[in-house]
PDB file of C-alpha atoms in Angstrom:
ATOM      1  CA  UNK A   1      29.776 -10.788  63.755  1.00  0.00           C
ATOM      2  CA  UNK A   2      27.386 -12.637  61.485  1.00  0.00           C
ATOM      3  CA  UNK A   3      24.939 -15.113  62.923  1.00  0.00           C
ATOM      4  CA  UNK A   4      23.058 -17.442  60.484  1.00  0.00           C
ATOM      5  CA  UNK A   5      20.492 -18.725  60.354  1.00  0.00           C
ATOM      6  CA  UNK A   6      18.282 -16.916  62.817  1.00  0.00           C
ATOM      7  CA  UNK A   7      15.286 -18.660  64.328  1.00  0.00           C
ATOM      8  CA  UNK A   8      11.907 -17.557  65.587  1.00  0.00           C
ATOM      9  CA  UNK A   9      10.319 -19.693  68.315  1.00  0.00           C
ATOM     10  CA  UNK A  10       7.290 -19.691  70.506  1.00  0.00           C
ATOM     11  CA  UNK A  11       5.886 -22.048  73.028  1.00  0.00           C
ATOM     12  CA  UNK A  12       6.154 -23.013  76.742  1.00  0.00           C
ATOM     13  CA  UNK A  13       9.457 -23.326  78.555  1.00  0.00           C
ATOM     14  CA  UNK A  14      11.016 -26.546  79.795  1.00  0.00           C
ATOM     15  CA  UNK A  15      12.177 -25.727  83.334  1.00  0.00           C
ATOM     16  CA  UNK A  16      10.938 -28.453  85.723  1.00  0.00           C
ATOM     17  CA  UNK A  17      11.360 -26.465  88.955  1.00  0.00           C
ATOM     18  CA  UNK A  18       8.493 -23.981  88.448  1.00  0.00           C
ATOM     19  CA  UNK A  19       4.914 -24.678  87.353  1.00  0.00           C
ATOM     20  CA  UNK A  20       4.673 -21.193  85.752  1.00  0.00           C
ATOM     21  CA  UNK A  21       7.307 -21.039  82.938  1.00  0.00           C
ATOM     22  CA  UNK A  22       6.763 -17.392  82.075  1.00  0.00           C
ATOM     23  CA  UNK A  23       6.380 -14.883  84.883  1.00  0.00           C
ATOM     24  CA  UNK A  24       7.075 -11.124  84.766  1.00  0.00           C
ATOM     25  CA  UNK A  25       6.079  -8.456  87.274  1.00  0.00           C
ATOM     26  CA  UNK A  26       6.860  -4.813  86.632  1.00  0.00           C
ATOM     27  CA  UNK A  27       6.163  -1.866  88.996  1.00  0.00           C
ATOM     28  CA  UNK A  28       5.604   1.521  87.438  1.00  0.00           C
ATOM     29  CA  UNK A  29       4.386   4.811  89.015  1.00  0.00           C
ATOM     30  CA  UNK A  30       0.835   3.925  87.975  1.00  0.00           C
ATOM     31  CA  UNK A  31       0.432   0.253  88.709  1.00  0.00           C
ATOM     32  CA  UNK A  32       1.871  -3.224  88.403  1.00  0.00           C
ATOM     33  CA  UNK A  33       1.958  -5.164  85.177  1.00  0.00           C
ATOM     34  CA  UNK A  34       1.863  -8.961  85.319  1.00  0.00           C
ATOM     35  CA  UNK A  35       2.665 -11.225  82.376  1.00  0.00           C
ATOM     36  CA  UNK A  36       2.104 -14.902  83.005  1.00  0.00           C
ATOM     37  CA  UNK A  37       1.512 -18.031  81.018  1.00  0.00           C
ATOM     38  CA  UNK A  38      -1.709 -20.031  81.240  1.00  0.00           C
ATOM     39  CA  UNK A  39      -0.472 -22.082  84.213  1.00  0.00           C
ATOM     40  CA  UNK A  40       0.417 -18.940  86.069  1.00  0.00           C
ATOM     41  CA  UNK A  41      -2.868 -17.288  85.321  1.00  0.00           C
ATOM     42  CA  UNK A  42      -4.755 -20.266  86.761  1.00  0.00           C
ATOM     43  CA  UNK A  43      -2.915 -19.746  90.025  1.00  0.00           C
ATOM     44  CA  UNK A  44      -4.102 -16.082  90.351  1.00  0.00           C
ATOM     45  CA  UNK A  45      -7.066 -15.631  92.747  1.00  0.00           C
ATOM     46  CA  UNK A  46     -10.071 -13.773  91.423  1.00  0.00           C
ATOM     47  CA  UNK A  47      -9.865  -9.992  92.284  1.00  0.00           C
ATOM     48  CA  UNK A  48     -11.825  -6.939  91.413  1.00  0.00           C
ATOM     49  CA  UNK A  49      -8.491  -5.074  91.302  1.00  0.00           C
ATOM     50  CA  UNK A  50      -7.029  -7.281  88.529  1.00  0.00           C
ATOM     51  CA  UNK A  51      -7.549  -5.904  85.021  1.00  0.00           C
ATOM     52  CA  UNK A  52      -6.876  -8.476  82.276  1.00  0.00           C
ATOM     53  CA  UNK A  53      -6.162  -7.618  78.695  1.00  0.00           C
ATOM     54  CA  UNK A  54      -8.793  -8.994  76.295  1.00  0.00           C
ATOM     55  CA  UNK A  55      -6.458 -10.764  73.863  1.00  0.00           C
ATOM     56  CA  UNK A  56      -4.323 -13.874  74.377  1.00  0.00           C
ATOM     57  CA  UNK A  57      -0.701 -13.137  73.514  1.00  0.00           C
ATOM     58  CA  UNK A  58       1.965 -15.512  72.214  1.00  0.00           C
ATOM     59  CA  UNK A  59       5.592 -15.172  73.334  1.00  0.00           C
ATOM     60  CA  UNK A  60       8.292 -15.261  70.693  1.00  0.00           C
ATOM     61  CA  UNK A  61      12.020 -14.641  70.612  1.00  0.00           C
ATOM     62  CA  UNK A  62      14.653 -14.266  67.899  1.00  0.00           C
ATOM     63  CA  UNK A  63      17.879 -16.142  68.286  1.00  0.00           C
ATOM     64  CA  UNK A  64      21.044 -16.379  66.264  1.00  0.00           C
ATOM     65  CA  UNK A  65      22.826 -19.649  65.788  1.00  0.00           C
ATOM     66  CA  UNK A  66      26.621 -19.416  65.942  1.00  0.00           C
ATOM     67  CA  UNK A  67      28.013 -22.978  65.681  1.00  0.00           C
ATOM     68  CA  UNK A  68      26.414 -24.923  68.512  1.00  0.00           C
ATOM     69  CA  UNK A  69      25.529 -21.818  70.532  1.00  0.00           C
ATOM     70  CA  UNK A  70      22.247 -19.920  70.387  1.00  0.00           C
ATOM     71  CA  UNK A  71      22.519 -16.187  71.188  1.00  0.00           C
ATOM     72  CA  UNK A  72      19.938 -13.557  71.767  1.00  0.00           C
ATOM     73  CA  UNK A  73      19.676 -11.114  68.866  1.00  0.00           C
ATOM     74  CA  UNK A  74      18.918  -7.939  70.883  1.00  0.00           C
ATOM     75  CA  UNK A  75      16.035  -5.523  70.448  1.00  0.00           C
ATOM     76  CA  UNK A  76      17.901  -2.960  68.398  1.00  0.00           C
ATOM     77  CA  UNK A  77      19.430  -5.644  66.184  1.00  0.00           C
ATOM     78  CA  UNK A  78      15.950  -6.863  65.256  1.00  0.00           C
ATOM     79  CA  UNK A  79      14.476  -3.389  64.807  1.00  0.00           C
ATOM     80  CA  UNK A  80      14.753  -3.425  61.007  1.00  0.00           C
ATOM     81  CA  UNK A  81      14.164  -7.188  60.390  1.00  0.00           C
ATOM     82  CA  UNK A  82      11.313  -7.699  62.863  1.00  0.00           C
ATOM     83  CA  UNK A  83       9.861  -4.678  64.673  1.00  0.00           C
ATOM     84  CA  UNK A  84       9.535  -2.366  61.652  1.00  0.00           C
ATOM     85  CA  UNK A  85       8.009  -5.065  59.284  1.00  0.00           C
ATOM     86  CA  UNK A  86       5.448  -6.007  61.909  1.00  0.00           C
ATOM     87  CA  UNK A  87       4.542  -2.295  62.411  1.00  0.00           C
ATOM     88  CA  UNK A  88       4.189  -1.893  58.637  1.00  0.00           C
ATOM     89  CA  UNK A  89       1.731  -4.827  58.613  1.00  0.00           C
ATOM     90  CA  UNK A  90      -0.234  -3.267  61.538  1.00  0.00           C
ATOM     91  CA  UNK A  91       0.713  -5.893  64.080  1.00  0.00           C
ATOM     92  CA  UNK A  92       0.621  -4.704  67.599  1.00  0.00           C
ATOM     93  CA  UNK A  93       3.520  -5.981  69.756  1.00  0.00           C
ATOM     94  CA  UNK A  94       4.652  -5.854  73.367  1.00  0.00           C
ATOM     95  CA  UNK A  95       8.328  -6.177  74.320  1.00  0.00           C
ATOM     96  CA  UNK A  96       9.973  -7.664  77.334  1.00  0.00           C
ATOM     97  CA  UNK A  97      13.779  -7.510  77.496  1.00  0.00           C
ATOM     98  CA  UNK A  98      15.513  -9.478  80.147  1.00  0.00           C
ATOM     99  CA  UNK A  99      19.137  -9.946  81.257  1.00  0.00           C
ATOM    100  CA  UNK A 100      19.299 -13.007  79.014  1.00  0.00           C
ATOM    101  CA  UNK A 101      17.202 -12.223  75.873  1.00  0.00           C
ATOM    102  CA  UNK A 102      14.375 -10.211  74.391  1.00  0.00           C
ATOM    103  CA  UNK A 103      10.784 -11.519  74.124  1.00  0.00           C
ATOM    104  CA  UNK A 104       8.224 -10.275  71.631  1.00  0.00           C
ATOM    105  CA  UNK A 105       4.574 -10.761  72.423  1.00  0.00           C
ATOM    106  CA  UNK A 106       1.976 -10.781  69.630  1.00  0.00           C
ATOM    107  CA  UNK A 107      -1.743 -11.459  69.756  1.00  0.00           C
ATOM    108  CA  UNK A 108      -2.707 -14.971  68.884  1.00  0.00           C
ATOM    109  CA  UNK A 109      -5.118 -13.715  66.233  1.00  0.00           C
ATOM    110  CA  UNK A 110      -2.183 -12.055  64.449  1.00  0.00           C
ATOM    111  CA  UNK A 111       0.077 -15.046  64.283  1.00  0.00           C
ATOM    112  CA  UNK A 112      -0.518 -15.930  60.610  1.00  0.00           C
ATOM    113  CA  UNK A 113       0.309 -12.307  59.583  1.00  0.00           C
ATOM    114  CA  UNK A 114       3.486 -12.477  61.742  1.00  0.00           C
ATOM    115  CA  UNK A 115       4.603 -15.738  60.084  1.00  0.00           C
ATOM    116  CA  UNK A 116       4.003 -14.486  56.552  1.00  0.00           C
ATOM    117  CA  UNK A 117       5.714 -11.151  57.309  1.00  0.00           C
ATOM    118  CA  UNK A 118       8.869 -12.697  58.687  1.00  0.00           C
ATOM    119  CA  UNK A 119       9.198 -16.020  56.721  1.00  0.00           C
ATOM    120  CA  UNK A 120      11.573 -14.606  54.144  1.00  0.00           C
ATOM    121  CA  UNK A 121      14.042 -13.350  56.809  1.00  0.00           C
ATOM    122  CA  UNK A 122      13.810 -16.101  59.361  1.00  0.00           C
ATOM    123  CA  UNK A 123      13.612 -19.819  59.874  1.00  0.00           C
ATOM    124  CA  UNK A 124      10.487 -20.105  61.979  1.00  0.00           C
ATOM    125  CA  UNK A 125       9.899 -22.784  64.604  1.00  0.00           C
ATOM    126  CA  UNK A 126       7.113 -23.597  66.969  1.00  0.00           C
ATOM    127  CA  UNK A 127       8.123 -25.191  70.286  1.00  0.00           C
ATOM    128  CA  UNK A 128       6.302 -28.431  70.902  1.00  0.00           C
ATOM    129  CA  UNK A 129       7.169 -30.564  73.927  1.00  0.00           C
ATOM    130  CA  UNK A 130      10.324 -28.570  74.540  1.00  0.00           C
ATOM    131  CA  UNK A 131      11.571 -29.203  70.950  1.00  0.00           C
ATOM    132  CA  UNK A 132      11.583 -26.775  68.007  1.00  0.00           C
ATOM    133  CA  UNK A 133       9.369 -27.861  65.119  1.00  0.00           C
ATOM    134  CA  UNK A 134       9.682 -26.057  61.803  1.00  0.00           C
ATOM    135  CA  UNK A 135       6.614 -24.095  60.644  1.00  0.00           C
ATOM    136  CA  UNK A 136       5.506 -24.394  57.047  1.00  0.00           C
ATOM    137  CA  UNK A 137       5.287 -20.825  56.010  1.00  0.00           C
ATOM    138  CA  UNK A 138       3.428 -21.809  52.829  1.00  0.00           C
ATOM    139  CA  UNK A 139       0.517 -22.843  54.982  1.00  0.00           C
ATOM    140  CA  UNK A 140      -1.771 -19.807  54.927  1.00  0.00           C
ATOM    141  CA  UNK A 141      -3.055 -20.316  58.419  1.00  0.00           C
ATOM    142  CA  UNK A 142      -0.681 -22.635  60.300  1.00  0.00           C
ATOM    143  CA  UNK A 143      -3.632 -23.561  62.498  1.00  0.00           C
ATOM    144  CA  UNK A 144      -4.670 -19.964  63.096  1.00  0.00           C
ATOM    145  CA  UNK A 145      -7.086 -17.798  61.046  1.00  0.00           C
ATOM    146  CA  UNK A 146      -5.434 -15.350  58.682  1.00  0.00           C
ATOM    147  CA  UNK A 147      -6.139 -11.740  59.602  1.00  0.00           C
ATOM    148  CA  UNK A 148      -5.949  -8.591  57.465  1.00  0.00           C
ATOM    149  CA  UNK A 149      -5.079  -5.195  58.835  1.00  0.00           C
ATOM    150  CA  UNK A 150      -5.464  -1.664  57.584  1.00  0.00           C
ATOM    151  CA  UNK A 151      -4.502   0.399  60.560  1.00  0.00           C
ATOM    152  CA  UNK A 152      -4.015   4.176  60.806  1.00  0.00           C
ATOM    153  CA  UNK A 153      -0.713   6.004  60.970  1.00  0.00           C
ATOM    154  CA  UNK A 154       0.859   5.526  64.469  1.00  0.00           C
ATOM    155  CA  UNK A 155       0.435   8.333  66.975  1.00  0.00           C
ATOM    156  CA  UNK A 156       3.639  10.156  67.827  1.00  0.00           C
ATOM    157  CA  UNK A 157       4.052   9.815  71.591  1.00  0.00           C
ATOM    158  CA  UNK A 158       6.105  12.062  73.885  1.00  0.00           C
ATOM    159  CA  UNK A 159       9.161  10.672  75.661  1.00  0.00           C
ATOM    160  CA  UNK A 160      10.415  11.440  79.172  1.00  0.00           C
ATOM    161  CA  UNK A 161      13.677  10.551  80.952  1.00  0.00           C
ATOM    162  CA  UNK A 162      13.454  10.117  84.740  1.00  0.00           C
ATOM    163  CA  UNK A 163      16.611  10.734  86.669  1.00  0.00           C
ATOM    164  CA  UNK A 164      16.982   7.146  87.943  1.00  0.00           C
ATOM    165  CA  UNK A 165      20.162   5.200  87.160  1.00  0.00           C
ATOM    166  CA  UNK A 166      19.165   1.579  86.517  1.00  0.00           C
ATOM    167  CA  UNK A 167      20.963  -1.767  86.881  1.00  0.00           C
ATOM    168  CA  UNK A 168      20.154  -4.852  84.856  1.00  0.00           C
ATOM    169  CA  UNK A 169      20.880  -7.947  86.968  1.00  0.00           C
ATOM    170  CA  UNK A 170      20.402 -11.661  87.167  1.00  0.00           C
ATOM    171  CA  UNK A 171      20.334 -14.149  90.002  1.00  0.00           C
ATOM    172  CA  UNK A 172      20.885 -17.911  90.472  1.00  0.00           C
ATOM    173  CA  UNK A 173      17.331 -19.262  91.033  1.00  0.00           C
ATOM    174  CA  UNK A 174      18.588 -21.381  93.883  1.00  0.00           C
ATOM    175  CA  UNK A 175      19.484 -18.234  95.870  1.00  0.00           C
ATOM    176  CA  UNK A 176      16.117 -16.626  95.321  1.00  0.00           C
ATOM    177  CA  UNK A 177      14.839 -17.587  98.821  1.00  0.00           C
ATOM    178  CA  UNK A 178      17.742 -15.539 100.310  1.00  0.00           C
ATOM    179  CA  UNK A 179      16.427 -12.327  98.822  1.00  0.00           C
ATOM    180  CA  UNK A 180      12.664 -13.088  98.909  1.00  0.00           C
ATOM    181  CA  UNK A 181      11.884 -10.886 101.890  1.00  0.00           C
ATOM    182  CA  UNK A 182      13.776  -7.919 100.437  1.00  0.00           C
ATOM    183  CA  UNK A 183      12.158  -8.502  97.025  1.00  0.00           C
ATOM    184  CA  UNK A 184       8.655  -8.381  98.536  1.00  0.00           C
ATOM    185  CA  UNK A 185       9.491  -5.301 100.590  1.00  0.00           C
ATOM    186  CA  UNK A 186      10.879  -3.396  97.609  1.00  0.00           C
ATOM    187  CA  UNK A 187       8.018  -4.347  95.348  1.00  0.00           C
ATOM    188  CA  UNK A 188       5.075  -3.726  97.664  1.00  0.00           C
ATOM    189  CA  UNK A 189       5.996  -1.834 100.802  1.00  0.00           C
ATOM    190  CA  UNK A 190       8.843   0.647 100.345  1.00  0.00           C
ATOM    191  CA  UNK A 191       9.211   3.184  97.574  1.00  0.00           C
ATOM    192  CA  UNK A 192      12.023   5.602  97.023  1.00  0.00           C
ATOM    193  CA  UNK A 193       9.680   7.975  95.090  1.00  0.00           C
ATOM    194  CA  UNK A 194       5.962   8.822  95.491  1.00  0.00           C
ATOM    195  CA  UNK A 195       3.672   6.534  93.480  1.00  0.00           C
ATOM    196  CA  UNK A 196       2.323   9.096  91.046  1.00  0.00           C
ATOM    197  CA  UNK A 197       2.399   9.585  87.343  1.00  0.00           C
ATOM    198  CA  UNK A 198       5.678  10.821  85.848  1.00  0.00           C
ATOM    199  CA  UNK A 199       5.732  14.483  84.896  1.00  0.00           C
ATOM    200  CA  UNK A 200       5.442  15.564  81.313  1.00  0.00           C
ATOM    201  CA  UNK A 201       8.875  17.149  81.429  1.00  0.00           C
ATOM    202  CA  UNK A 202      11.508  15.426  79.303  1.00  0.00           C
ATOM    203  CA  UNK A 203      13.770  15.354  82.348  1.00  0.00           C
ATOM    204  CA  UNK A 204      11.365  14.320  85.166  1.00  0.00           C
ATOM    205  CA  UNK A 205      12.455  13.365  88.636  1.00  0.00           C
ATOM    206  CA  UNK A 206      13.053   9.799  89.722  1.00  0.00           C
ATOM    207  CA  UNK A 207      10.123   7.363  89.511  1.00  0.00           C
ATOM    208  CA  UNK A 208       9.409   4.008  91.126  1.00  0.00           C
ATOM    209  CA  UNK A 209      10.298   1.273  88.654  1.00  0.00           C
ATOM    210  CA  UNK A 210      11.188  -2.384  89.304  1.00  0.00           C
ATOM    211  CA  UNK A 211      10.982  -5.304  86.994  1.00  0.00           C
ATOM    212  CA  UNK A 212      11.305  -8.941  88.029  1.00  0.00           C
ATOM    213  CA  UNK A 213      10.995 -11.875  85.662  1.00  0.00           C
ATOM    214  CA  UNK A 214      11.419 -15.683  86.004  1.00  0.00           C
ATOM    215  CA  UNK A 215      11.259 -17.186  82.568  1.00  0.00           C
ATOM    216  CA  UNK A 216      12.236 -20.715  81.684  1.00  0.00           C
ATOM    217  CA  UNK A 217      14.276 -20.897  84.908  1.00  0.00           C
ATOM    218  CA  UNK A 218      16.224 -17.668  84.305  1.00  0.00           C
ATOM    219  CA  UNK A 219      15.834 -14.645  86.556  1.00  0.00           C
ATOM    220  CA  UNK A 220      16.163 -11.065  85.409  1.00  0.00           C
ATOM    221  CA  UNK A 221      15.843  -7.923  87.546  1.00  0.00           C
ATOM    222  CA  UNK A 222      15.823  -4.249  86.631  1.00  0.00           C
ATOM    223  CA  UNK A 223      16.111  -1.767  89.495  1.00  0.00           C
ATOM    224  CA  UNK A 224      17.596   1.646  90.166  1.00  0.00           C
ATOM    225  CA  UNK A 225      21.054   1.835  91.693  1.00  0.00           C
ATOM    226  CA  UNK A 226      19.701   3.073  95.055  1.00  0.00           C
ATOM    227  CA  UNK A 227      17.334   0.112  95.394  1.00  0.00           C
ATOM    228  CA  UNK A 228      20.202  -2.271  94.567  1.00  0.00           C
ATOM    229  CA  UNK A 229      21.927  -1.290  97.789  1.00  0.00           C
ATOM    230  CA  UNK A 230      19.087  -3.060  99.755  1.00  0.00           C
ATOM    231  CA  UNK A 231      20.116  -6.410  98.310  1.00  0.00           C
ATOM    232  CA  UNK A 232      23.158  -8.612  99.210  1.00  0.00           C
ATOM    233  CA  UNK A 233      25.863  -7.671  96.688  1.00  0.00           C
ATOM    234  CA  UNK A 234      27.302 -11.182  96.511  1.00  0.00           C
ATOM    235  CA  UNK A 235      24.075 -12.664  95.097  1.00  0.00           C
ATOM    236  CA  UNK A 236      23.105 -10.240  92.340  1.00  0.00           C
ATOM    237  CA  UNK A 237      25.065 -10.637  89.106  1.00  0.00           C
ATOM    238  CA  UNK A 238      25.644  -8.170  86.281  1.00  0.00           C
ATOM    239  CA  UNK A 239      27.932  -7.673  83.388  1.00  0.00           C
ATOM    240  CA  UNK A 240      31.647  -7.270  84.056  1.00  0.00           C
ATOM    241  CA  UNK A 241      31.439  -3.618  83.142  1.00  0.00           C
ATOM    242  CA  UNK A 242      28.797  -2.898  85.728  1.00  0.00           C
ATOM    243  CA  UNK A 243      27.122  -0.514  83.271  1.00  0.00           C
ATOM    244  CA  UNK A 244      24.333   1.736  84.434  1.00  0.00           C
ATOM    245  CA  UNK A 245      21.264   2.539  82.268  1.00  0.00           C
ATOM    246  CA  UNK A 246      18.888   5.442  81.906  1.00  0.00           C
ATOM    247  CA  UNK A 247      15.269   5.203  80.970  1.00  0.00           C
ATOM    248  CA  UNK A 248      13.279   6.660  78.141  1.00  0.00           C
ATOM    249  CA  UNK A 249       9.597   6.408  79.027  1.00  0.00           C
ATOM    250  CA  UNK A 250       7.134   6.477  76.120  1.00  0.00           C
ATOM    251  CA  UNK A 251       3.668   7.936  76.334  1.00  0.00           C
ATOM    252  CA  UNK A 252       2.001  10.945  77.808  1.00  0.00           C
ATOM    253  CA  UNK A 253      -1.196   8.971  78.420  1.00  0.00           C
ATOM    254  CA  UNK A 254      -1.947   5.202  78.409  1.00  0.00           C
ATOM    255  CA  UNK A 255      -0.972   3.684  75.104  1.00  0.00           C
ATOM    256  CA  UNK A 256      -3.524   0.868  74.717  1.00  0.00           C
ATOM    257  CA  UNK A 257      -2.941  -2.565  73.084  1.00  0.00           C
ATOM    258  CA  UNK A 258      -4.408  -1.957  69.678  1.00  0.00           C
ATOM    259  CA  UNK A 259      -1.968   0.733  68.531  1.00  0.00           C
ATOM    260  CA  UNK A 260       0.787  -0.456  66.235  1.00  0.00           C
ATOM    261  CA  UNK A 261       4.265   0.936  65.664  1.00  0.00           C
ATOM    262  CA  UNK A 262       5.038   2.223  69.207  1.00  0.00           C
ATOM    263  CA  UNK A 263       8.099  -0.056  69.653  1.00  0.00           C
ATOM    264  CA  UNK A 264       9.258   0.709  66.092  1.00  0.00           C
ATOM    265  CA  UNK A 265       9.208   4.483  66.835  1.00  0.00           C
ATOM    266  CA  UNK A 266      11.851   3.877  69.491  1.00  0.00           C
ATOM    267  CA  UNK A 267      13.787   0.811  68.361  1.00  0.00           C
ATOM    268  CA  UNK A 268      14.275   2.093  64.789  1.00  0.00           C
ATOM    269  CA  UNK A 269      16.073   5.310  65.649  1.00  0.00           C
ATOM    270  CA  UNK A 270      18.146   3.599  68.374  1.00  0.00           C
ATOM    271  CA  UNK A 271      19.247   0.946  65.905  1.00  0.00           C
ATOM    272  CA  UNK A 272      20.152   3.648  63.394  1.00  0.00           C
ATOM    273  CA  UNK A 273      22.229   5.377  66.023  1.00  0.00           C
ATOM    274  CA  UNK A 274      23.830   1.997  67.068  1.00  0.00           C
ATOM    275  CA  UNK A 275      22.599   2.373  70.617  1.00  0.00           C
ATOM    276  CA  UNK A 276      21.880  -0.874  72.532  1.00  0.00           C
ATOM    277  CA  UNK A 277      18.711  -0.960  74.604  1.00  0.00           C
ATOM    278  CA  UNK A 278      16.454  -2.980  76.821  1.00  0.00           C
ATOM    279  CA  UNK A 279      12.730  -2.556  76.197  1.00  0.00           C
ATOM    280  CA  UNK A 280       9.927  -3.272  78.640  1.00  0.00           C
ATOM    281  CA  UNK A 281       6.243  -2.833  77.756  1.00  0.00           C
ATOM    282  CA  UNK A 282       3.719  -2.445  80.550  1.00  0.00           C
ATOM    283  CA  UNK A 283      -0.088  -2.179  80.693  1.00  0.00           C
ATOM    284  CA  UNK A 284      -0.107   1.526  80.184  1.00  0.00           C
ATOM    285  CA  UNK A 285       3.353   2.764  79.030  1.00  0.00           C
ATOM    286  CA  UNK A 286       6.539   1.549  77.321  1.00  0.00           C
ATOM    287  CA  UNK A 287      10.084   1.900  78.691  1.00  0.00           C
ATOM    288  CA  UNK A 288      13.450   1.703  76.967  1.00  0.00           C
ATOM    289  CA  UNK A 289      16.710   1.474  78.949  1.00  0.00           C
ATOM    290  CA  UNK A 290      19.768   2.850  77.213  1.00  0.00           C
ATOM    291  CA  UNK A 291      23.398   3.171  78.365  1.00  0.00           C
ATOM    292  CA  UNK A 292      23.827   6.111  80.734  1.00  0.00           C
ATOM    293  CA  UNK A 293      26.445   7.780  78.521  1.00  0.00           C
ATOM    294  CA  UNK A 294      24.012   7.832  75.590  1.00  0.00           C
ATOM    295  CA  UNK A 295      20.892   9.311  77.194  1.00  0.00           C
ATOM    296  CA  UNK A 296      21.413  12.891  75.990  1.00  0.00           C
ATOM    297  CA  UNK A 297      22.004  11.887  72.368  1.00  0.00           C
ATOM    298  CA  UNK A 298      19.060   9.431  72.531  1.00  0.00           C
ATOM    299  CA  UNK A 299      16.616  12.022  73.773  1.00  0.00           C
ATOM    300  CA  UNK A 300      17.785  14.366  71.006  1.00  0.00           C
ATOM    301  CA  UNK A 301      17.451  11.716  68.310  1.00  0.00           C
ATOM    302  CA  UNK A 302      13.946  10.692  69.480  1.00  0.00           C
ATOM    303  CA  UNK A 303      12.756  14.308  69.722  1.00  0.00           C
ATOM    304  CA  UNK A 304      14.039  14.976  66.201  1.00  0.00           C
ATOM    305  CA  UNK A 305      12.240  11.841  65.036  1.00  0.00           C
ATOM    306  CA  UNK A 306       9.018  13.007  66.670  1.00  0.00           C
ATOM    307  CA  UNK A 307       9.213  16.423  65.047  1.00  0.00           C
ATOM    308  CA  UNK A 308       9.768  14.817  61.663  1.00  0.00           C
ATOM    309  CA  UNK A 309       6.772  12.487  62.050  1.00  0.00           C
ATOM    310  CA  UNK A 310       4.581  15.264  63.320  1.00  0.00           C
ATOM    311  CA  UNK A 311       5.405  17.680  60.486  1.00  0.00           C
TER     312      UNK A 311
END
């Protein structure tokens, strides 16, 4: 199905119920990663345990217009048109896939490079007051200083696949209070696996992983199938197929925010193999979720890709 034109937007959300319009909390074996907008950050109390990334990041998403509807493009669908070109121009990105859409985070200082890289492929809009405003791609700065990059060749990172079987779910925000106690317990007090780093084996044991996001009034939850049993079944919603997902975890050691091309190393081969995926970046590692039936072929494809890059 063709979708044209595609639009690129950034800016705050418009949901009136929550002061923080962009909130994401992800638990990994090492720590918790929190992504919040400026309003949410102001609400955080000072803490010696809170490590904050130096750069300010802008949230973007790609959507396809089909008639009156706007549809999410999907991370593997934008691999060639967005992720790879940004990597080639040495733009570091973070990814956050949710039940509803995929968000791309770029550093504010890189915005002019992002606009000029993608302007030929996309209609680009900036969200102002809840409304999309076209961006003049001929403007060399668009209000931001132009930056130039000359980065090194990306490092080839190992991939691992824990044994968890994951669910990608959503929830009506009005029913959030009904699961709040269980949500807090799962995130902070009970763990199905020890909180330690994943093994370097490609087929490591199960790991603690839980992702919750509330963005522009929409809730998305990623949890393993065992954890799902702790929640009321009638409140959590998923696709009609009830598909389960397996994880590909990227990185043998913390990745860092300055390295470019990490997402492209994963999204590109998956797109070439026509494998759908959710992608979640965290403070130290990246995580891709692929359909359970595809995990063996995905690991094989990625390992072959690694060997080719390393040779």
